[in-house]
PDB file of C-alpha atoms in Angstrom:
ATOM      1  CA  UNK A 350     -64.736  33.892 -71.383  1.00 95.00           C
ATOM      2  CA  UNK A 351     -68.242  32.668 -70.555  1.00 92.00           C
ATOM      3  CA  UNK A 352     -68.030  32.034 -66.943  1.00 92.00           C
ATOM      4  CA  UNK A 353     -71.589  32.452 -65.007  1.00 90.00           C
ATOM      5  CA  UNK A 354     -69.728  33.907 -62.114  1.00 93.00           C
ATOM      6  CA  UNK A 355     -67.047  35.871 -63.609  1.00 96.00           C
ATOM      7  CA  UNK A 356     -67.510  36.602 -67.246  1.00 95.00           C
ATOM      8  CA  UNK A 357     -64.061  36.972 -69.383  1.00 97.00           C
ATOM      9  CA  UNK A 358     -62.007  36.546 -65.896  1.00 97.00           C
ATOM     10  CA  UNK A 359     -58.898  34.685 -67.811  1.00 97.00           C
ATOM     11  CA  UNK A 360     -58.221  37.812 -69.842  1.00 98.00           C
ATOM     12  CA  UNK A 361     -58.470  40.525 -66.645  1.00 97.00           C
ATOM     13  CA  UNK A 362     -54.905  42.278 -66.623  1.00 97.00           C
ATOM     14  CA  UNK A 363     -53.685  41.093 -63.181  1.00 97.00           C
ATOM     15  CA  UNK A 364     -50.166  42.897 -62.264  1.00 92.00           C
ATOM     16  CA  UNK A 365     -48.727  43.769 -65.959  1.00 92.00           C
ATOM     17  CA  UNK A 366     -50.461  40.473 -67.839  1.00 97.00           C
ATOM     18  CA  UNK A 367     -53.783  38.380 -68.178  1.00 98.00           C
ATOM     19  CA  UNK A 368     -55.180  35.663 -65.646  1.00 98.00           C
ATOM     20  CA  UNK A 369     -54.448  33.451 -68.258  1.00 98.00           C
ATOM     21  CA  UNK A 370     -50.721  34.897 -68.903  1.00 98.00           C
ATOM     22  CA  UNK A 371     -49.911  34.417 -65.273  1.00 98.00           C
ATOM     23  CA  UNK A 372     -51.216  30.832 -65.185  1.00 98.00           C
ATOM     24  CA  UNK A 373     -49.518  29.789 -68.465  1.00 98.00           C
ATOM     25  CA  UNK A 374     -46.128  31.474 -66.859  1.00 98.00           C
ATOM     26  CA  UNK A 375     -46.761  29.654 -63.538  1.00 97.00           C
ATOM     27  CA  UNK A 376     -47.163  26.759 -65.275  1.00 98.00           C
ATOM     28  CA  UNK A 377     -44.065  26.383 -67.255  1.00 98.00           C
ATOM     29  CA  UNK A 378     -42.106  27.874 -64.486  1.00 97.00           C
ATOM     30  CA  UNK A 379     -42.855  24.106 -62.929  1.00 97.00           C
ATOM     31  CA  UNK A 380     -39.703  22.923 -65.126  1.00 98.00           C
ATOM     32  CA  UNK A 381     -41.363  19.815 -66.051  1.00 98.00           C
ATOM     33  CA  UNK A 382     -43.773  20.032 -68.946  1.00 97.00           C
ATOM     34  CA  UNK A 383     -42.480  19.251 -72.509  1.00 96.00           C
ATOM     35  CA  UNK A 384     -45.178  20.928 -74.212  1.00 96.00           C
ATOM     36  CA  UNK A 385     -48.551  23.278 -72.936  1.00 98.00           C
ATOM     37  CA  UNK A 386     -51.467  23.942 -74.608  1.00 98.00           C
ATOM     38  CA  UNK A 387     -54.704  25.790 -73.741  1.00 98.00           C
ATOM     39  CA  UNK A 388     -57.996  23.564 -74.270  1.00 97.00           C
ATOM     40  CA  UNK A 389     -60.550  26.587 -74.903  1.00 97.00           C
ATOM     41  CA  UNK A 390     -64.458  26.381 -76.217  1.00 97.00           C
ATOM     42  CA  UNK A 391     -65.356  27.100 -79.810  1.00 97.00           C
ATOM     43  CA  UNK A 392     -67.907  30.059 -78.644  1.00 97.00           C
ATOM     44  CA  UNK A 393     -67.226  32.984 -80.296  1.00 98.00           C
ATOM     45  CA  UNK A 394     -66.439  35.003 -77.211  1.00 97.00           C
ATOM     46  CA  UNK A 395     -63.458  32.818 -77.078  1.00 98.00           C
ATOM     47  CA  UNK A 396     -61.700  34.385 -80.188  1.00 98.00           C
ATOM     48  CA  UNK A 397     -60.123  36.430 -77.593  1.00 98.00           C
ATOM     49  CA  UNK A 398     -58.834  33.685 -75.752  1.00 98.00           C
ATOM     50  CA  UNK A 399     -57.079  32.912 -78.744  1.00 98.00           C
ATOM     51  CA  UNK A 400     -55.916  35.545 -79.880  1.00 98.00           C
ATOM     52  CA  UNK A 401     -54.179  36.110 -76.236  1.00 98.00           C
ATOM     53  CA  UNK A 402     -52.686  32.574 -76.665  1.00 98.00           C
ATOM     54  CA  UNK A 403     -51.223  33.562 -80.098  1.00 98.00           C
ATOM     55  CA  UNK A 404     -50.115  37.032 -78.773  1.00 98.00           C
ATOM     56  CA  UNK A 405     -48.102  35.314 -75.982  1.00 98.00           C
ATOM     57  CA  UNK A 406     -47.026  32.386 -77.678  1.00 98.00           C
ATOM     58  CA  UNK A 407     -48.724  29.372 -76.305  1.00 98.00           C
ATOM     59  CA  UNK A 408     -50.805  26.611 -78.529  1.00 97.00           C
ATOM     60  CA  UNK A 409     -54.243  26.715 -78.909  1.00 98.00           C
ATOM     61  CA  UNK A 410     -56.555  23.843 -79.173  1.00 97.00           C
ATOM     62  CA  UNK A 411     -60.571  24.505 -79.451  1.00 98.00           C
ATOM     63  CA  UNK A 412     -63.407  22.210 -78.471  1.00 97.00           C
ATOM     64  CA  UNK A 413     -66.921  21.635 -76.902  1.00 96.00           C
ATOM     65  CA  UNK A 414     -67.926  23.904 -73.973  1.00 95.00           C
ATOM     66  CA  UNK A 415     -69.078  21.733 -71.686  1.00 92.00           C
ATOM     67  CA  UNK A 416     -67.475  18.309 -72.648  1.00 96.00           C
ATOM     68  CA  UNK A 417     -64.214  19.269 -71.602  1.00 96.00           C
ATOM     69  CA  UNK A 418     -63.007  15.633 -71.729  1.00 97.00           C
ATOM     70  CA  UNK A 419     -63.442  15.878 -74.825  1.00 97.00           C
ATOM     71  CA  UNK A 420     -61.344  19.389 -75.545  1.00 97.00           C
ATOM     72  CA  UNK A 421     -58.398  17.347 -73.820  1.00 97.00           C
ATOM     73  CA  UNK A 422     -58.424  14.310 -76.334  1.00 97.00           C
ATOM     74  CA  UNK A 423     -58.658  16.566 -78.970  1.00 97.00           C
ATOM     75  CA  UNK A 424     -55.551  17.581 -77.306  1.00 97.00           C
ATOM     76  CA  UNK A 425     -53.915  14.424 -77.111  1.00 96.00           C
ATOM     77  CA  UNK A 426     -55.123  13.453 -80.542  1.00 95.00           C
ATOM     78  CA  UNK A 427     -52.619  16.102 -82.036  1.00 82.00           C
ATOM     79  CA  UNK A 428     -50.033  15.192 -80.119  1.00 90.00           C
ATOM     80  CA  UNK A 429     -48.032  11.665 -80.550  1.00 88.00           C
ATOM     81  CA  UNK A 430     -45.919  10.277 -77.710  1.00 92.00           C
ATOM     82  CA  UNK A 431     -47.471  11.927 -74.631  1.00 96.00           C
ATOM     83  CA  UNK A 432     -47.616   9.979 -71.639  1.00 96.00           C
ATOM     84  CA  UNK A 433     -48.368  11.866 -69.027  1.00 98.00           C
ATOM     85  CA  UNK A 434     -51.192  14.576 -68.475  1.00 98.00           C
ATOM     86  CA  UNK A 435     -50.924  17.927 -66.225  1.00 98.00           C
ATOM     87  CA  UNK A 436     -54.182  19.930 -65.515  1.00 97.00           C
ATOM     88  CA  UNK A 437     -54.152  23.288 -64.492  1.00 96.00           C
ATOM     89  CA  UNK A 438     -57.528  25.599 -64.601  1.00 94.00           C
ATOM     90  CA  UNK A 439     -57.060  29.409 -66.118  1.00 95.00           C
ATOM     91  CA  UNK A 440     -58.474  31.238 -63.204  1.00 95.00           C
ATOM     92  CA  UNK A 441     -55.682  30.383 -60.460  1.00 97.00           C
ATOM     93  CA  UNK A 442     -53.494  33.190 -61.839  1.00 98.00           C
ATOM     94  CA  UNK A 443     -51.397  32.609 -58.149  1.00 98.00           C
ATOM     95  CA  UNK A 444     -50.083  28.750 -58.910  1.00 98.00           C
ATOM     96  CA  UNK A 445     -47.054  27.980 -57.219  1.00 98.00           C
ATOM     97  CA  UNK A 446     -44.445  26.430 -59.904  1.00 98.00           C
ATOM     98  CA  UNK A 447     -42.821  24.618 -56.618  1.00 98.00           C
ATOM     99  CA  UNK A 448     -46.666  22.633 -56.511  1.00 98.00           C
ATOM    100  CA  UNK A 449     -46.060  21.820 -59.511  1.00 98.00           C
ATOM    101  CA  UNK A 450     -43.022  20.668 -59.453  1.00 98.00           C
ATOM    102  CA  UNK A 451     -43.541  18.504 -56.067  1.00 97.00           C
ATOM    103  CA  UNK A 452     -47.018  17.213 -57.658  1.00 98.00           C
ATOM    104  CA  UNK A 453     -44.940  15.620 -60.847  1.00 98.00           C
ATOM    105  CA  UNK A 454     -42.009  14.633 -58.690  1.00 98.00           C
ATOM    106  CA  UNK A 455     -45.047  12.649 -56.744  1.00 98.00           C
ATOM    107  CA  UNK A 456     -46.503  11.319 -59.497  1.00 98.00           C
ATOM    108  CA  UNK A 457     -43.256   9.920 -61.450  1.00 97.00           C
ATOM    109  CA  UNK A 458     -41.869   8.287 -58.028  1.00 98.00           C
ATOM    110  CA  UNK A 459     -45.503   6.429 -57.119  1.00 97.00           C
ATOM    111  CA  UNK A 460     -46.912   5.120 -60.529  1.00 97.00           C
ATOM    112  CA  UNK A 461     -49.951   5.710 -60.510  1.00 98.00           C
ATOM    113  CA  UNK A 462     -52.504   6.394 -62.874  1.00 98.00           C
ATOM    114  CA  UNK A 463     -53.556   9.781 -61.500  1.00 98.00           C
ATOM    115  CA  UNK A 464     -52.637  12.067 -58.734  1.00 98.00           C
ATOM    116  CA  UNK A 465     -54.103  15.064 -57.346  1.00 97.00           C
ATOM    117  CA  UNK A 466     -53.544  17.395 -54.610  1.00 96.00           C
ATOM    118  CA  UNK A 467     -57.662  17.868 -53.973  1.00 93.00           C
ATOM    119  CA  UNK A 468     -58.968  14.525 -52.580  1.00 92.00           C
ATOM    120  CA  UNK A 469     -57.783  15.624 -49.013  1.00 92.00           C
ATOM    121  CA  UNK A 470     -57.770  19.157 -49.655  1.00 94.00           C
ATOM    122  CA  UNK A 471     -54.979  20.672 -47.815  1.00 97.00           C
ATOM    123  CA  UNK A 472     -53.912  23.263 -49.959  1.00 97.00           C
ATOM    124  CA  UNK A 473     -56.273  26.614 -51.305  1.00 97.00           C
ATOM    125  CA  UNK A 474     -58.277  26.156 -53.676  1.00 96.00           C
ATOM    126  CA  UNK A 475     -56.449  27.998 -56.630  1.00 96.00           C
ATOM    127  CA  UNK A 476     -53.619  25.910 -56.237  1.00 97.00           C
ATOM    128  CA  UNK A 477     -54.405  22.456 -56.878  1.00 96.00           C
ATOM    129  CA  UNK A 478     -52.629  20.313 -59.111  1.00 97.00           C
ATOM    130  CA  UNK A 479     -53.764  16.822 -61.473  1.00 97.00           C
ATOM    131  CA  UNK A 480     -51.416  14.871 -62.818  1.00 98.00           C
ATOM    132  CA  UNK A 481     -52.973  11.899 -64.904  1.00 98.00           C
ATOM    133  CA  UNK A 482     -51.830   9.228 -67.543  1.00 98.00           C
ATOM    134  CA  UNK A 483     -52.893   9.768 -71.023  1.00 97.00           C
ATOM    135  CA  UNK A 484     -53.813   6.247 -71.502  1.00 97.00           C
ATOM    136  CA  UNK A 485     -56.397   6.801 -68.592  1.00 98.00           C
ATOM    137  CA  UNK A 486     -57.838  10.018 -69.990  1.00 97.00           C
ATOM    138  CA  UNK A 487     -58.448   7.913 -73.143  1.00 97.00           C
ATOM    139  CA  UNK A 488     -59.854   5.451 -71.215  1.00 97.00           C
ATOM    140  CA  UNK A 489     -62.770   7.545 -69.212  1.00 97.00           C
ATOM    141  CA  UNK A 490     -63.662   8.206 -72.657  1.00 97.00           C
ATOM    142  CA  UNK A 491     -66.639   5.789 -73.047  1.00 96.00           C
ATOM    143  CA  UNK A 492     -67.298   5.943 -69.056  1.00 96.00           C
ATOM    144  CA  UNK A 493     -67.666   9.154 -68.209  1.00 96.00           C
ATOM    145  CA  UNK A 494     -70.946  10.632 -68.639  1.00 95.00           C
ATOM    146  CA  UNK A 495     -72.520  14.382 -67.336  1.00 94.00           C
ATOM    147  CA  UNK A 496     -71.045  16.172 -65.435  1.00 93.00           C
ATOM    148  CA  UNK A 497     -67.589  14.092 -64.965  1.00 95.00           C
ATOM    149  CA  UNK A 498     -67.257  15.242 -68.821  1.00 96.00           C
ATOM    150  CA  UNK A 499     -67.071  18.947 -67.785  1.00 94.00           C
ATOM    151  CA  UNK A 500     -65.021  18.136 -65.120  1.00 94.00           C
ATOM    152  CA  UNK A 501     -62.413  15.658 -66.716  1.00 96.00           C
ATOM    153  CA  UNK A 502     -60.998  13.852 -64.118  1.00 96.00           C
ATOM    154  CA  UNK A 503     -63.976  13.229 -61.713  1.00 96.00           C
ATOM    155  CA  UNK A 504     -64.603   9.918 -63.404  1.00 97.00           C
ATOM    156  CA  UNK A 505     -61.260   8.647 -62.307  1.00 97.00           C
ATOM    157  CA  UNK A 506     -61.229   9.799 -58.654  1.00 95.00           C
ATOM    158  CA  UNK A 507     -64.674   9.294 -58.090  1.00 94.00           C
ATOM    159  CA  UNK A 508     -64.261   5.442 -58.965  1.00 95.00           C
ATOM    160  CA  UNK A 509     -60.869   4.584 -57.131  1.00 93.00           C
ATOM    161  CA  UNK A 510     -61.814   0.773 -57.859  1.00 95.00           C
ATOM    162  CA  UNK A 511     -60.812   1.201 -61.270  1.00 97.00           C
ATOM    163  CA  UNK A 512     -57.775   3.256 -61.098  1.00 97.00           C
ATOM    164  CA  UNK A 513     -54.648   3.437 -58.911  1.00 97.00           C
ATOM    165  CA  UNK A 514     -55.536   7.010 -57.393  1.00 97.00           C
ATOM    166  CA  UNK A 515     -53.551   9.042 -54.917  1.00 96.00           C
ATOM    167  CA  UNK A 516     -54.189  12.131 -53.264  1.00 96.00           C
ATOM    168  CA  UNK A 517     -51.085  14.598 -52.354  1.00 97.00           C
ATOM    169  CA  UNK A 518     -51.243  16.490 -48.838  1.00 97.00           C
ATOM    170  CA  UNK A 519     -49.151  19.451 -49.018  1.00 96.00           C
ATOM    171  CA  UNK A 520     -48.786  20.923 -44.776  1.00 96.00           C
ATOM    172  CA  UNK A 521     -48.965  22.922 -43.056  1.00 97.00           C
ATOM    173  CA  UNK A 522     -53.179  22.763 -44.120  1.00 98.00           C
ATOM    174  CA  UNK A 523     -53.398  26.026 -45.781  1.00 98.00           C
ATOM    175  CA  UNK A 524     -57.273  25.191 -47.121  1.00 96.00           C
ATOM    176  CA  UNK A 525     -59.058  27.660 -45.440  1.00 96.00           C
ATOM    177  CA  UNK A 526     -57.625  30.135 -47.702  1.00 97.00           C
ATOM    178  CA  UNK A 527     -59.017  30.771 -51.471  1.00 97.00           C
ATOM    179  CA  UNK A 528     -56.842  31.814 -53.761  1.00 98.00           C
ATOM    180  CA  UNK A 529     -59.054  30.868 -57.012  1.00 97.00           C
ATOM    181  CA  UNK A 530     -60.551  33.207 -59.268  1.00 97.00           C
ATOM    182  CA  UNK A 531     -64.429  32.962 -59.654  1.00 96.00           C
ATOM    183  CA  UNK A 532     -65.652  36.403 -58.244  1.00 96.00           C
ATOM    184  CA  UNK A 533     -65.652  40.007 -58.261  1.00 97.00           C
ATOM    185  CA  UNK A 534     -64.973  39.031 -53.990  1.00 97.00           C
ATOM    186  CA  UNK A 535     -61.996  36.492 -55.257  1.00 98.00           C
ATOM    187  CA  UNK A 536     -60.761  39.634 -57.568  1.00 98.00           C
ATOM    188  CA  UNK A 537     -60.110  41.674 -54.700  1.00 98.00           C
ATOM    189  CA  UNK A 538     -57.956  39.299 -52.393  1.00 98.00           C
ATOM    190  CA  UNK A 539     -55.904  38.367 -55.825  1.00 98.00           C
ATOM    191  CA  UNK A 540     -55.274  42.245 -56.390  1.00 97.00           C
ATOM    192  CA  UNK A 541     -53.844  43.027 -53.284  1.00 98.00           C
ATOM    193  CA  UNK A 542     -51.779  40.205 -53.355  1.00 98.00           C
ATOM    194  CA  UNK A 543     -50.505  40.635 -56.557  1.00 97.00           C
ATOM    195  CA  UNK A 544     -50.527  44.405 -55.650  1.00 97.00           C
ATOM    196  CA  UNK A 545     -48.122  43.446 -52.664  1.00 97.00           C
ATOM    197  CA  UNK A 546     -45.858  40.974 -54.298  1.00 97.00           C
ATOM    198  CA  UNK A 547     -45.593  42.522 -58.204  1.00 94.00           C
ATOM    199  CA  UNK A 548     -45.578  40.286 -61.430  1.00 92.00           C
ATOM    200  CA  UNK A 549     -42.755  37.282 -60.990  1.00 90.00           C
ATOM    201  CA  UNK A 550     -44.739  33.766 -58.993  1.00 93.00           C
ATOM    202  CA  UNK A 551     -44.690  33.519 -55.432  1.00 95.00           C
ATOM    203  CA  UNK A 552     -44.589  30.459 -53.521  1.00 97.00           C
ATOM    204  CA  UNK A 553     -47.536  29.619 -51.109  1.00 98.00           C
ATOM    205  CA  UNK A 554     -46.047  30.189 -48.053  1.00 97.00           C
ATOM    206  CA  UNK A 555     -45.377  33.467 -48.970  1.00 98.00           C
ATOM    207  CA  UNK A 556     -48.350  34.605 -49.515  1.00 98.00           C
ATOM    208  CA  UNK A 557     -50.184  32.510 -46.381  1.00 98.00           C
ATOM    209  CA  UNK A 558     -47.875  34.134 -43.841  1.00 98.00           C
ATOM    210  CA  UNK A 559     -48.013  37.268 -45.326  1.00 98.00           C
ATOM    211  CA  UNK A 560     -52.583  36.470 -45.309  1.00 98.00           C
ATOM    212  CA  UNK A 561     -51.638  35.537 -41.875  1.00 98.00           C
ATOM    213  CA  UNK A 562     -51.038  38.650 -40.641  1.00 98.00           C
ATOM    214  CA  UNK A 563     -54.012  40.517 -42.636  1.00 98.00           C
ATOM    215  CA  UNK A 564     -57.451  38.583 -41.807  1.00 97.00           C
ATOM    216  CA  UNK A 565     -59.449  41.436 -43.178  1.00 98.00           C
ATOM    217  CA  UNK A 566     -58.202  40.343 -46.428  1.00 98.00           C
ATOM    218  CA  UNK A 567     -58.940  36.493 -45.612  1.00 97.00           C
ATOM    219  CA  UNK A 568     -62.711  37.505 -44.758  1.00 97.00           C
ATOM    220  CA  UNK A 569     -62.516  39.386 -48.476  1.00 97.00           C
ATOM    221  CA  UNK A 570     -63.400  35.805 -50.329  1.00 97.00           C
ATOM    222  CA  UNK A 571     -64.083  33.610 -47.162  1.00 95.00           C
ATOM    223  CA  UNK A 572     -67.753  33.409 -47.795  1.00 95.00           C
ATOM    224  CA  UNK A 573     -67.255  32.153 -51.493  1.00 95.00           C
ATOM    225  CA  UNK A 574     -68.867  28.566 -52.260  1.00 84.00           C
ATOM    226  CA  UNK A 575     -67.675  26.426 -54.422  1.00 67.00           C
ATOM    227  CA  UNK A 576     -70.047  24.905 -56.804  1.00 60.00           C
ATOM    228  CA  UNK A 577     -70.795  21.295 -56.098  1.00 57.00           C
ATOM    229  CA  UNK A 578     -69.410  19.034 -59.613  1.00 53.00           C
ATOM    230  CA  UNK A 579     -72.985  18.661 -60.768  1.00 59.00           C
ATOM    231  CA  UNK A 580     -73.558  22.185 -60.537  1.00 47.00           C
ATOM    232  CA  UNK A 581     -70.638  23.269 -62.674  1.00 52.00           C
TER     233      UNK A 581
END
């Protein structure tokens, strides 16, 4: 709820449910996860986050604000038996369960410690998938220091030395879109897509081809920045 950008963005009704609703859906529409939780602060404003998780029945696990690494072995620490790790953030309320799906598929098949679909970035952001070991997560946890503690798996991908890394190209390259969630300018371009395509997920290339053909929608969110990892 305390974005800088966006204040309370995850619980913004978007097409019948929240941000966060969509992305939990999304999520589990992947087929592959045995078990999701949402990793949310202890700040007060975060009741509400919460509550929403109680209200649409999805586990709740509360931690640090900005030691997020942290939040996620609190995670783990409740949980016996889990050996592999999937990452999603709450404000890409338009993840494609087929990403998800190929990401894990990826992941299994390779063996490595951690994949992600954002070293080349080929995809919008909005739709990026991690998949990472537990053991690894654990791991980071006495090497990861600033920043790559809000950001949980920059230790791992910024040190490729030390872990078996691999980055997942999805094409055709679709990056010049944004489909994240992290201003009133990002608002817009999600509302008229979910506007145009209702409440169930739609897959990416749905949604670029349809972008294709509107470019005044594009230009909506095309001046966005991301913040650099140090900055967020």
């Amino acid at each position: 709820m305390g974005s800088t950008r966006l204040p309370g963005k995850v619980l913004r009704p978007l097409g019948g449910r929240t941000v966060l609703h969509r992305v939990v859906r999304a999520a589990r529409a992947g087929g592959v996860l045995d078990d999701l939780v949402v990793a949310t602060t202890t700040e007060a404003a975060d009741d509400a986050v919460e509550a929403e998780c109680a209200r649409i029945g999805v586990a709740c696990h509360r931690g640090p604000v900005d030691d997020v690494l942290t939040r996620f072995l609190g995670v783990l620490d409740g949980r016996d038996g889990v050996d592999t790790v999937l990452r999603f953030t709450a404000d890409c309320p338009l993840l494609d369960p087929s990403l998800v799906r190929r990401a894990f598929s990826v992941f299994e098949a390779s063996g490595v410690d951690y994949l992600t679909t954002s070293i080349t970035r080929t995809l919008p952001r909005g739709l990026d998938v991690e998949v990472v070991k537990a053991g690894v997560l654990r791991e980071i946890d006495d090497r990861a220091t600033a920043h790559h503690r809000t950001h949980v798996t920059s230790y791992i991908y910024s040190h490729p030395d030390e872990f078996d890394v691999i980055g997942l190209t999805v094409l055709p390259d679709r990056s010049h879109l944004r489909l994240t969630l992290d201003t009133e300018d990002d608002w817009k371009l999600i509302e008229a897509i979910v506007d145009r395509f209702g409440d169930q997920p739609v897959g990416l290339g749905t949604v670029a081809d349809w972008l294709a053909e509107r470019p005044e929608l594009v230009e909506l969110n095309a001046h966005v920045h991301q913040k650099e990892l140090a900055q967020a």
